[in-house]
mmCIF file of C-alpha atoms in Angstrom:
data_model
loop_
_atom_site.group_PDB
_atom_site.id
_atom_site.type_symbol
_atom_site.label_atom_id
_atom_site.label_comp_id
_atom_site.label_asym_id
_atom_site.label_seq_id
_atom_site.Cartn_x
_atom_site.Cartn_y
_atom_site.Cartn_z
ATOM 1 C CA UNK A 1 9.362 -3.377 9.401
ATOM 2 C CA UNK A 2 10.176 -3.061 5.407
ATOM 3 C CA UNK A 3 12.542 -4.718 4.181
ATOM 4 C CA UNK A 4 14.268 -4.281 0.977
ATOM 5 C CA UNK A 5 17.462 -5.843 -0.934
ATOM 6 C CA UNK A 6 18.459 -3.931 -3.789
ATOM 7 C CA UNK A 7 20.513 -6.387 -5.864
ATOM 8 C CA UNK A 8 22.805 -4.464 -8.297
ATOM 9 C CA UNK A 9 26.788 -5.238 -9.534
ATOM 10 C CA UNK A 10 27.481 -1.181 -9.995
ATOM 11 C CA UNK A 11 28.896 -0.240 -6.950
ATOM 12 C CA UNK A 12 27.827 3.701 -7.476
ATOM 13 C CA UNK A 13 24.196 2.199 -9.155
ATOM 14 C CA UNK A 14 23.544 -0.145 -6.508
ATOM 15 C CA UNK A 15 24.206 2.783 -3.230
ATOM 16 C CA UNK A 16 22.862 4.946 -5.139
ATOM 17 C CA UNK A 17 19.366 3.001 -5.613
ATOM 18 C CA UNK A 18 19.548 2.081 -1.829
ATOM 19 C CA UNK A 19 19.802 5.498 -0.231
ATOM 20 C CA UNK A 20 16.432 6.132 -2.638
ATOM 21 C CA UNK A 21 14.831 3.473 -1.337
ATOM 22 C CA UNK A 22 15.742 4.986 2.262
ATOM 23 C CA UNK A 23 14.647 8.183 0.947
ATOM 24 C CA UNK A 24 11.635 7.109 -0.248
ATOM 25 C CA UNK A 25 10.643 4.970 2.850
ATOM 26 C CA UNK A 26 11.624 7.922 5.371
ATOM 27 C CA UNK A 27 9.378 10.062 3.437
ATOM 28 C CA UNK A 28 6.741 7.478 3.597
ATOM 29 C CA UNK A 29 7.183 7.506 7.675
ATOM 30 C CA UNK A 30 7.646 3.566 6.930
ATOM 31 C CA UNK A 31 9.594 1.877 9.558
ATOM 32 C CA UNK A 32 12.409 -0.387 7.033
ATOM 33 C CA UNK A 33 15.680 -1.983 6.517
ATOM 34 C CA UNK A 34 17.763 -2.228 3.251
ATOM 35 C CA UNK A 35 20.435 -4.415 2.161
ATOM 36 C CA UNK A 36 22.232 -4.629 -0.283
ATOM 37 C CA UNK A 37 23.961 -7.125 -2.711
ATOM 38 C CA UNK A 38 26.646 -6.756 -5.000
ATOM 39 C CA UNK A 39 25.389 -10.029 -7.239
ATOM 40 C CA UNK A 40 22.391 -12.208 -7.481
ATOM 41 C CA UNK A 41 24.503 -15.389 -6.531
ATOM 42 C CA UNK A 42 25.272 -13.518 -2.799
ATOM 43 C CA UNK A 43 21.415 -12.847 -2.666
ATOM 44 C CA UNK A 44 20.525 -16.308 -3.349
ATOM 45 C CA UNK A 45 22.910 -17.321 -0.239
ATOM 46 C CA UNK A 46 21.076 -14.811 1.808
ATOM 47 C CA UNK A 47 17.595 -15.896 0.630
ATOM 48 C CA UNK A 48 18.290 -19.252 1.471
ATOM 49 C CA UNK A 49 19.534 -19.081 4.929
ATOM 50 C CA UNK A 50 15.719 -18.381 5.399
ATOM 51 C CA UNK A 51 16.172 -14.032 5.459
ATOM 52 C CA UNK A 52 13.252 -12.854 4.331
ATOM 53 C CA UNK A 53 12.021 -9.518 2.566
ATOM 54 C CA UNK A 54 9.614 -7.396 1.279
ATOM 55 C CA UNK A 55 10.985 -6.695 -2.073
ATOM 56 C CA UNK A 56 13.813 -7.253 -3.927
ATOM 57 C CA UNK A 57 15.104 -4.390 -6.272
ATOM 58 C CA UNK A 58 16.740 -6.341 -8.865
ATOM 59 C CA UNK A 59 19.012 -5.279 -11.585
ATOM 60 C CA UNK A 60 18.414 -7.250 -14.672
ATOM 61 C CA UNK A 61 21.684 -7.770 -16.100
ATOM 62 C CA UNK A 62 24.794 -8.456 -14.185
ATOM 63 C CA UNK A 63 27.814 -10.758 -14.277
ATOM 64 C CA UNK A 64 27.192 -14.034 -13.438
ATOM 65 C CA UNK A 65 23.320 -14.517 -12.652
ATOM 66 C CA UNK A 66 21.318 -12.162 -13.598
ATOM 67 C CA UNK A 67 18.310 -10.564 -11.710
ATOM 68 C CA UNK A 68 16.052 -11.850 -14.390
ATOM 69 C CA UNK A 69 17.251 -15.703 -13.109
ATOM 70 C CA UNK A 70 17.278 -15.491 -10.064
ATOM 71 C CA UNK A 71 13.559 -13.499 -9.673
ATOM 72 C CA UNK A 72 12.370 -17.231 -12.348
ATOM 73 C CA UNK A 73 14.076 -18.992 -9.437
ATOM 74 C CA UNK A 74 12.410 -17.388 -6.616
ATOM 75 C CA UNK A 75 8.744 -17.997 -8.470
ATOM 76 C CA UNK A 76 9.097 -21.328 -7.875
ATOM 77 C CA UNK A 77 8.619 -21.806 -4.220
ATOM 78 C CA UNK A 78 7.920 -17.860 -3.613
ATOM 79 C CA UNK A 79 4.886 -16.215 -4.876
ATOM 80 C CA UNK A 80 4.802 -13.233 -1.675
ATOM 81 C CA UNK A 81 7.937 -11.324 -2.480
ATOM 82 C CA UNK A 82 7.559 -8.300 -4.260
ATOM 83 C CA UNK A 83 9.729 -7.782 -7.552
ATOM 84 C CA UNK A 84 11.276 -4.343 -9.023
ATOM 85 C CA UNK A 85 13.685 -5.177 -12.039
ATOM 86 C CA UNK A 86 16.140 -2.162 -12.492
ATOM 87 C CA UNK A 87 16.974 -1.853 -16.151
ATOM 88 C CA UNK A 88 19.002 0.000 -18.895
ATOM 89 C CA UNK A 89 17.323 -1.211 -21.744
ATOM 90 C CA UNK A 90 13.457 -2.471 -22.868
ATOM 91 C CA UNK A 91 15.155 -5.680 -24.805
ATOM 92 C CA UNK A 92 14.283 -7.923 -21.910
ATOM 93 C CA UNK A 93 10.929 -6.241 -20.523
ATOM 94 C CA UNK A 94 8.984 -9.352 -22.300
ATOM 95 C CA UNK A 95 10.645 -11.667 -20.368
ATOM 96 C CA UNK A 96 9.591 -10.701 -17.224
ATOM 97 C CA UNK A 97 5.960 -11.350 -17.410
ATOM 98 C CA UNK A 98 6.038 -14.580 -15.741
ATOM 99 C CA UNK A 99 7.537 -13.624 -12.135
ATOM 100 C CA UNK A 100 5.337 -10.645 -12.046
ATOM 101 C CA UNK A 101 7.010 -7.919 -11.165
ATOM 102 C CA UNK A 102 5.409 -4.994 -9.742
ATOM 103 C CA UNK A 103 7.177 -2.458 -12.038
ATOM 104 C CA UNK A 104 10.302 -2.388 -14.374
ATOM 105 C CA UNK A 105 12.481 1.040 -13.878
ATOM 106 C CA UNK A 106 14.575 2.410 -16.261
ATOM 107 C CA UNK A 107 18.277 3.627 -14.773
ATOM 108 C CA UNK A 108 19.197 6.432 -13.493
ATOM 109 C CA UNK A 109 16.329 5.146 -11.318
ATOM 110 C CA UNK A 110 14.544 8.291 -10.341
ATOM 111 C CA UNK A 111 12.694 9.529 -6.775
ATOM 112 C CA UNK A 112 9.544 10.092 -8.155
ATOM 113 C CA UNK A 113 9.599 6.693 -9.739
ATOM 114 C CA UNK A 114 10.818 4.566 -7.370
ATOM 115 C CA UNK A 115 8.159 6.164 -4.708
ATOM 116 C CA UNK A 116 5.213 5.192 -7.218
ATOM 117 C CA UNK A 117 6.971 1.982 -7.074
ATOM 118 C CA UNK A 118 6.910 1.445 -3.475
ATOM 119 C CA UNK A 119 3.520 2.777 -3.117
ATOM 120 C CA UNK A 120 1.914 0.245 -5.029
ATOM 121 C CA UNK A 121 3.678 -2.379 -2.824
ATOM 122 C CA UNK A 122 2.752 -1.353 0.476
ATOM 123 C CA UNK A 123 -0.723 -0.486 -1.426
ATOM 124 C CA UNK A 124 -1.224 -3.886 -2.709
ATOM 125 C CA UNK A 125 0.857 -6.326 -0.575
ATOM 126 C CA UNK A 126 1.139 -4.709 2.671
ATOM 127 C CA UNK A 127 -2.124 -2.893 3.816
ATOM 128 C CA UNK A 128 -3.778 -3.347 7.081
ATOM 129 C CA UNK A 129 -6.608 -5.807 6.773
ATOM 130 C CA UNK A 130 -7.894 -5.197 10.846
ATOM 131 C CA UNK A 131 -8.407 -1.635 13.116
ATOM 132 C CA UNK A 132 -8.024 -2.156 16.699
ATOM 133 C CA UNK A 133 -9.429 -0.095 19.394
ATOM 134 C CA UNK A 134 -8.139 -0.230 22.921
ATOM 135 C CA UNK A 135 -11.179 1.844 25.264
ATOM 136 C CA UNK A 136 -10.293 1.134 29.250
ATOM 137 C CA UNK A 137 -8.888 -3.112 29.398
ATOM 138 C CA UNK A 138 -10.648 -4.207 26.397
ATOM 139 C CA UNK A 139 -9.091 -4.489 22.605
ATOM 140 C CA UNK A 140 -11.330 -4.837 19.757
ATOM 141 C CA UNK A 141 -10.185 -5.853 16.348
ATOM 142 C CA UNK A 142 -12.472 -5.184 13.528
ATOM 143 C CA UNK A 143 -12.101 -6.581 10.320
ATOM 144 C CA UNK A 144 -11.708 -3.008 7.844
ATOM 145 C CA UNK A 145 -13.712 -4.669 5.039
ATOM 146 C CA UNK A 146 -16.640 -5.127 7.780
ATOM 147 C CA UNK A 147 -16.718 -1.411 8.226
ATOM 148 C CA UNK A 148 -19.035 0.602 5.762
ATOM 149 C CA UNK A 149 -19.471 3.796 7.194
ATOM 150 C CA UNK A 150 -18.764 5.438 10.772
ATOM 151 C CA UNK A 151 -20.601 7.999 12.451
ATOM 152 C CA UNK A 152 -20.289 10.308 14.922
ATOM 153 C CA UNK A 153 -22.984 9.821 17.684
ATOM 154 C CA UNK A 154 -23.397 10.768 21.490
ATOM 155 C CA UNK A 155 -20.442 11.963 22.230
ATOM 156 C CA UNK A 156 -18.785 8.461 20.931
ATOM 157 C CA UNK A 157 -18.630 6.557 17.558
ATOM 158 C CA UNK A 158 -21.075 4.054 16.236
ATOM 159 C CA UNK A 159 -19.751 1.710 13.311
ATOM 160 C CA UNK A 160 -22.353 0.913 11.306
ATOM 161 C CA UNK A 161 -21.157 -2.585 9.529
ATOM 162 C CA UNK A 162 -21.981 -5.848 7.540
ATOM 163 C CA UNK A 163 -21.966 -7.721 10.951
ATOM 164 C CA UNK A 164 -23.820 -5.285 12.498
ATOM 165 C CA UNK A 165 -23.582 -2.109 14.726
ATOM 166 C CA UNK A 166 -20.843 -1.322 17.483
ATOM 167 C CA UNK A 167 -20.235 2.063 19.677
ATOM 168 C CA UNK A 168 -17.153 3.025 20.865
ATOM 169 C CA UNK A 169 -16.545 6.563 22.898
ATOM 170 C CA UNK A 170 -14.092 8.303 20.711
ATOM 171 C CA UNK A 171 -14.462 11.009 18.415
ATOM 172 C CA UNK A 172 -14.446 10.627 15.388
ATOM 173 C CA UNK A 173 -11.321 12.705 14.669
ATOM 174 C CA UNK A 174 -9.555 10.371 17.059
ATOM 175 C CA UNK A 175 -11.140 7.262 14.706
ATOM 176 C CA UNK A 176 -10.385 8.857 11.678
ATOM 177 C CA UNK A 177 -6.940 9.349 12.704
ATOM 178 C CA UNK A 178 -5.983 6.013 13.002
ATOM 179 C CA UNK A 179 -7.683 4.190 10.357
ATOM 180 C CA UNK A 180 -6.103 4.023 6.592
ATOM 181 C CA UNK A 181 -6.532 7.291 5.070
ATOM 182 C CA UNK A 182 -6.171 6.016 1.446
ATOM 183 C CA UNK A 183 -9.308 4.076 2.053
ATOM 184 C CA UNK A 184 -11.134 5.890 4.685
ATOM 185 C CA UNK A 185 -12.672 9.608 3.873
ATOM 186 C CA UNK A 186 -14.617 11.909 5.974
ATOM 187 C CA UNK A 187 -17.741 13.311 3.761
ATOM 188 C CA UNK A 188 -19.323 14.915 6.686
ATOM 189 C CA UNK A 189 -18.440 16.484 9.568
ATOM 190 C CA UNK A 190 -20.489 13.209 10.950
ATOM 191 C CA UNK A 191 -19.695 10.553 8.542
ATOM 192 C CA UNK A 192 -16.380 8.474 7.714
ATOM 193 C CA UNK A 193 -17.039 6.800 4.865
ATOM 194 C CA UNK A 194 -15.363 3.436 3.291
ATOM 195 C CA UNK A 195 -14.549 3.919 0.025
ATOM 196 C CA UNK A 196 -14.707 0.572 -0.912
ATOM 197 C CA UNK A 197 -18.287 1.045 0.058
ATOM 198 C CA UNK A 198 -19.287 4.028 -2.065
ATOM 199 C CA UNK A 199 -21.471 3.008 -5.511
ATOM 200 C CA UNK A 200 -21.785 6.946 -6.432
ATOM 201 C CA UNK A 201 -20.990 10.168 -5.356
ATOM 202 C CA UNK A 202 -23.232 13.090 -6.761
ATOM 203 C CA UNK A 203 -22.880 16.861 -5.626
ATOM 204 C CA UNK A 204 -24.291 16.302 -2.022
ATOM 205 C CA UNK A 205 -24.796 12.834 -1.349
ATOM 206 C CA UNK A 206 -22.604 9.630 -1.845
ATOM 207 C CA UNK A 207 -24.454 6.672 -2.022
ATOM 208 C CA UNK A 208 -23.784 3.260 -0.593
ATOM 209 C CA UNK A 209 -25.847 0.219 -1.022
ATOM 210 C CA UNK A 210 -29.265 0.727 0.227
ATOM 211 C CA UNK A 211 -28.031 4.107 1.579
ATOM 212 C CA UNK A 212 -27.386 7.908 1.355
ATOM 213 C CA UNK A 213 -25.089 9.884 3.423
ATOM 214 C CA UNK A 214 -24.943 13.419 3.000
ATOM 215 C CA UNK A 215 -21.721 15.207 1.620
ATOM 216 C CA UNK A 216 -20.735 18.767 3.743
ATOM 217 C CA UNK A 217 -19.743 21.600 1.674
ATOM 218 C CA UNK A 218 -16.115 21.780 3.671
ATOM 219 C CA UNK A 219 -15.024 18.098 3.002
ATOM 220 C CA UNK A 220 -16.611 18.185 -0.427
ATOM 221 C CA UNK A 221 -13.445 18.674 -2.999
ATOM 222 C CA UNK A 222 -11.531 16.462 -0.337
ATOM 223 C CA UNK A 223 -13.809 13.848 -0.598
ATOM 224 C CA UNK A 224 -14.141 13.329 -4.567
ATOM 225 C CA UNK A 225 -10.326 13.549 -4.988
ATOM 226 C CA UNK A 226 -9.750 11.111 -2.295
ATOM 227 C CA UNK A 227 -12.104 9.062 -3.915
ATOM 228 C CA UNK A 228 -10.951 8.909 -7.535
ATOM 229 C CA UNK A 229 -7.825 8.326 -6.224
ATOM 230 C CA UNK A 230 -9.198 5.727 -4.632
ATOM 231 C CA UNK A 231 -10.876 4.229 -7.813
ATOM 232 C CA UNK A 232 -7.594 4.561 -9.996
ATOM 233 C CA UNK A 233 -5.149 2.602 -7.738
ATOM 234 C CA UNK A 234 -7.331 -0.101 -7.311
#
């Protein structure tokens, strides 16, 4: 679950931010919850009856606190909530710095923006670090940074990773399906490829350390976008 509290003293501003955020997140197919606060001091009350959440949408300026004081607040025993100031003017952008906030938006907020926003949150802060696989009784949970490449072999699939090698009998497809598609690519009809793996990609191979997998003329284009994506949101 992702939870968000959009902080904001405009009653049309701050519902109007909040059903984007719901817009956004249903798009996303991200399970979430938003609240939200008509000043920072009712925030504050929340945050410290222990509620947690994910990010806090904040609007820099408003009676009483502002966002900008209560995020300096938070920074002090909070380091893991994510921060989005909401702003009508650049005059306090400077100021910011030092919470680290994962983006500054400029009101009216707009869809596109706000879902780059969010994107880099759940890209940076909330990404799966495990895969599990359930075959018969037995769970395995493998660690996605082991996993270098996967291929498809005897009817099954054999992951070929740091720690060594591991079959499991699903397809591929069924593999590929369930592991994080901004970070896993097929480049073959027999190869799933990490991208955090890949050291270059020419026209029909892509190279990993001490290795070349071939690149199949269907999943080709897929493949390099995929990966320069990849490579800029790093």
């Amino acid at each position: 679950m992702y939870t968000v509290a959009v902080c904001e003293d405009q009653k049309d501003t701050r519902e109007e931010a909040a059903a984007l955020c719901g817009e956004v997140l249903t798009d996303l197919e991200i399970e979430h919850h938003i609240a939200a606060f008509s000043s920072a001091e009712e925030l504050e009350t929340q945050l410290l009856t222990g509620d947690r959440f994910d990010l806090l949408c904040l609007d820099i300026l408003m009676d009483g606190e502002s966002g900008m004081e209560l995020a300096k607040k938070l920074r002090m025993t909070d380091d893991r909530t994510s921060i989005l100031f909401l702003t009508g003017s650049s005059e306090y952008l400077k100021d910011g710095y030092e919470v680290r906030p994962i983006q500054y938006l400029f009101k009216p907020v707009s869809k596109a923006e706000l879902k780059r926003a969010i994107e880099t949150d759940l890209r940076l802060h909330h990404r799966p670090k495990t895969f599990s696989i359930k075959v018969g009784g037995r769970m395995a949970v493998l660690p996605l940074e082991d996993i270098r490449y996967v291929e498809s072999r005897d009817h099954g699939s054999l992951f070929h990773m740091e720690s060594g090698e591991q079959f499991y009998p699903l397809s591929l497809t069924e593999i590929e399906g369930n592991l994080p598609a901004e970070q896993f690519c097929r480049c073959h009809n027999s190869f799933l490829v990490n991208l955090a793996c890949v050291r270059e990609v020419s026209s029909r191979t892509v190279s990993l350390e001490h290795l070349k997998l071939p690149i199949g003329r269907k999943y080709a284009e897929r493949f390099r976008e995929q990966f320069v994506r990849y490579l800029n949101e790093r």
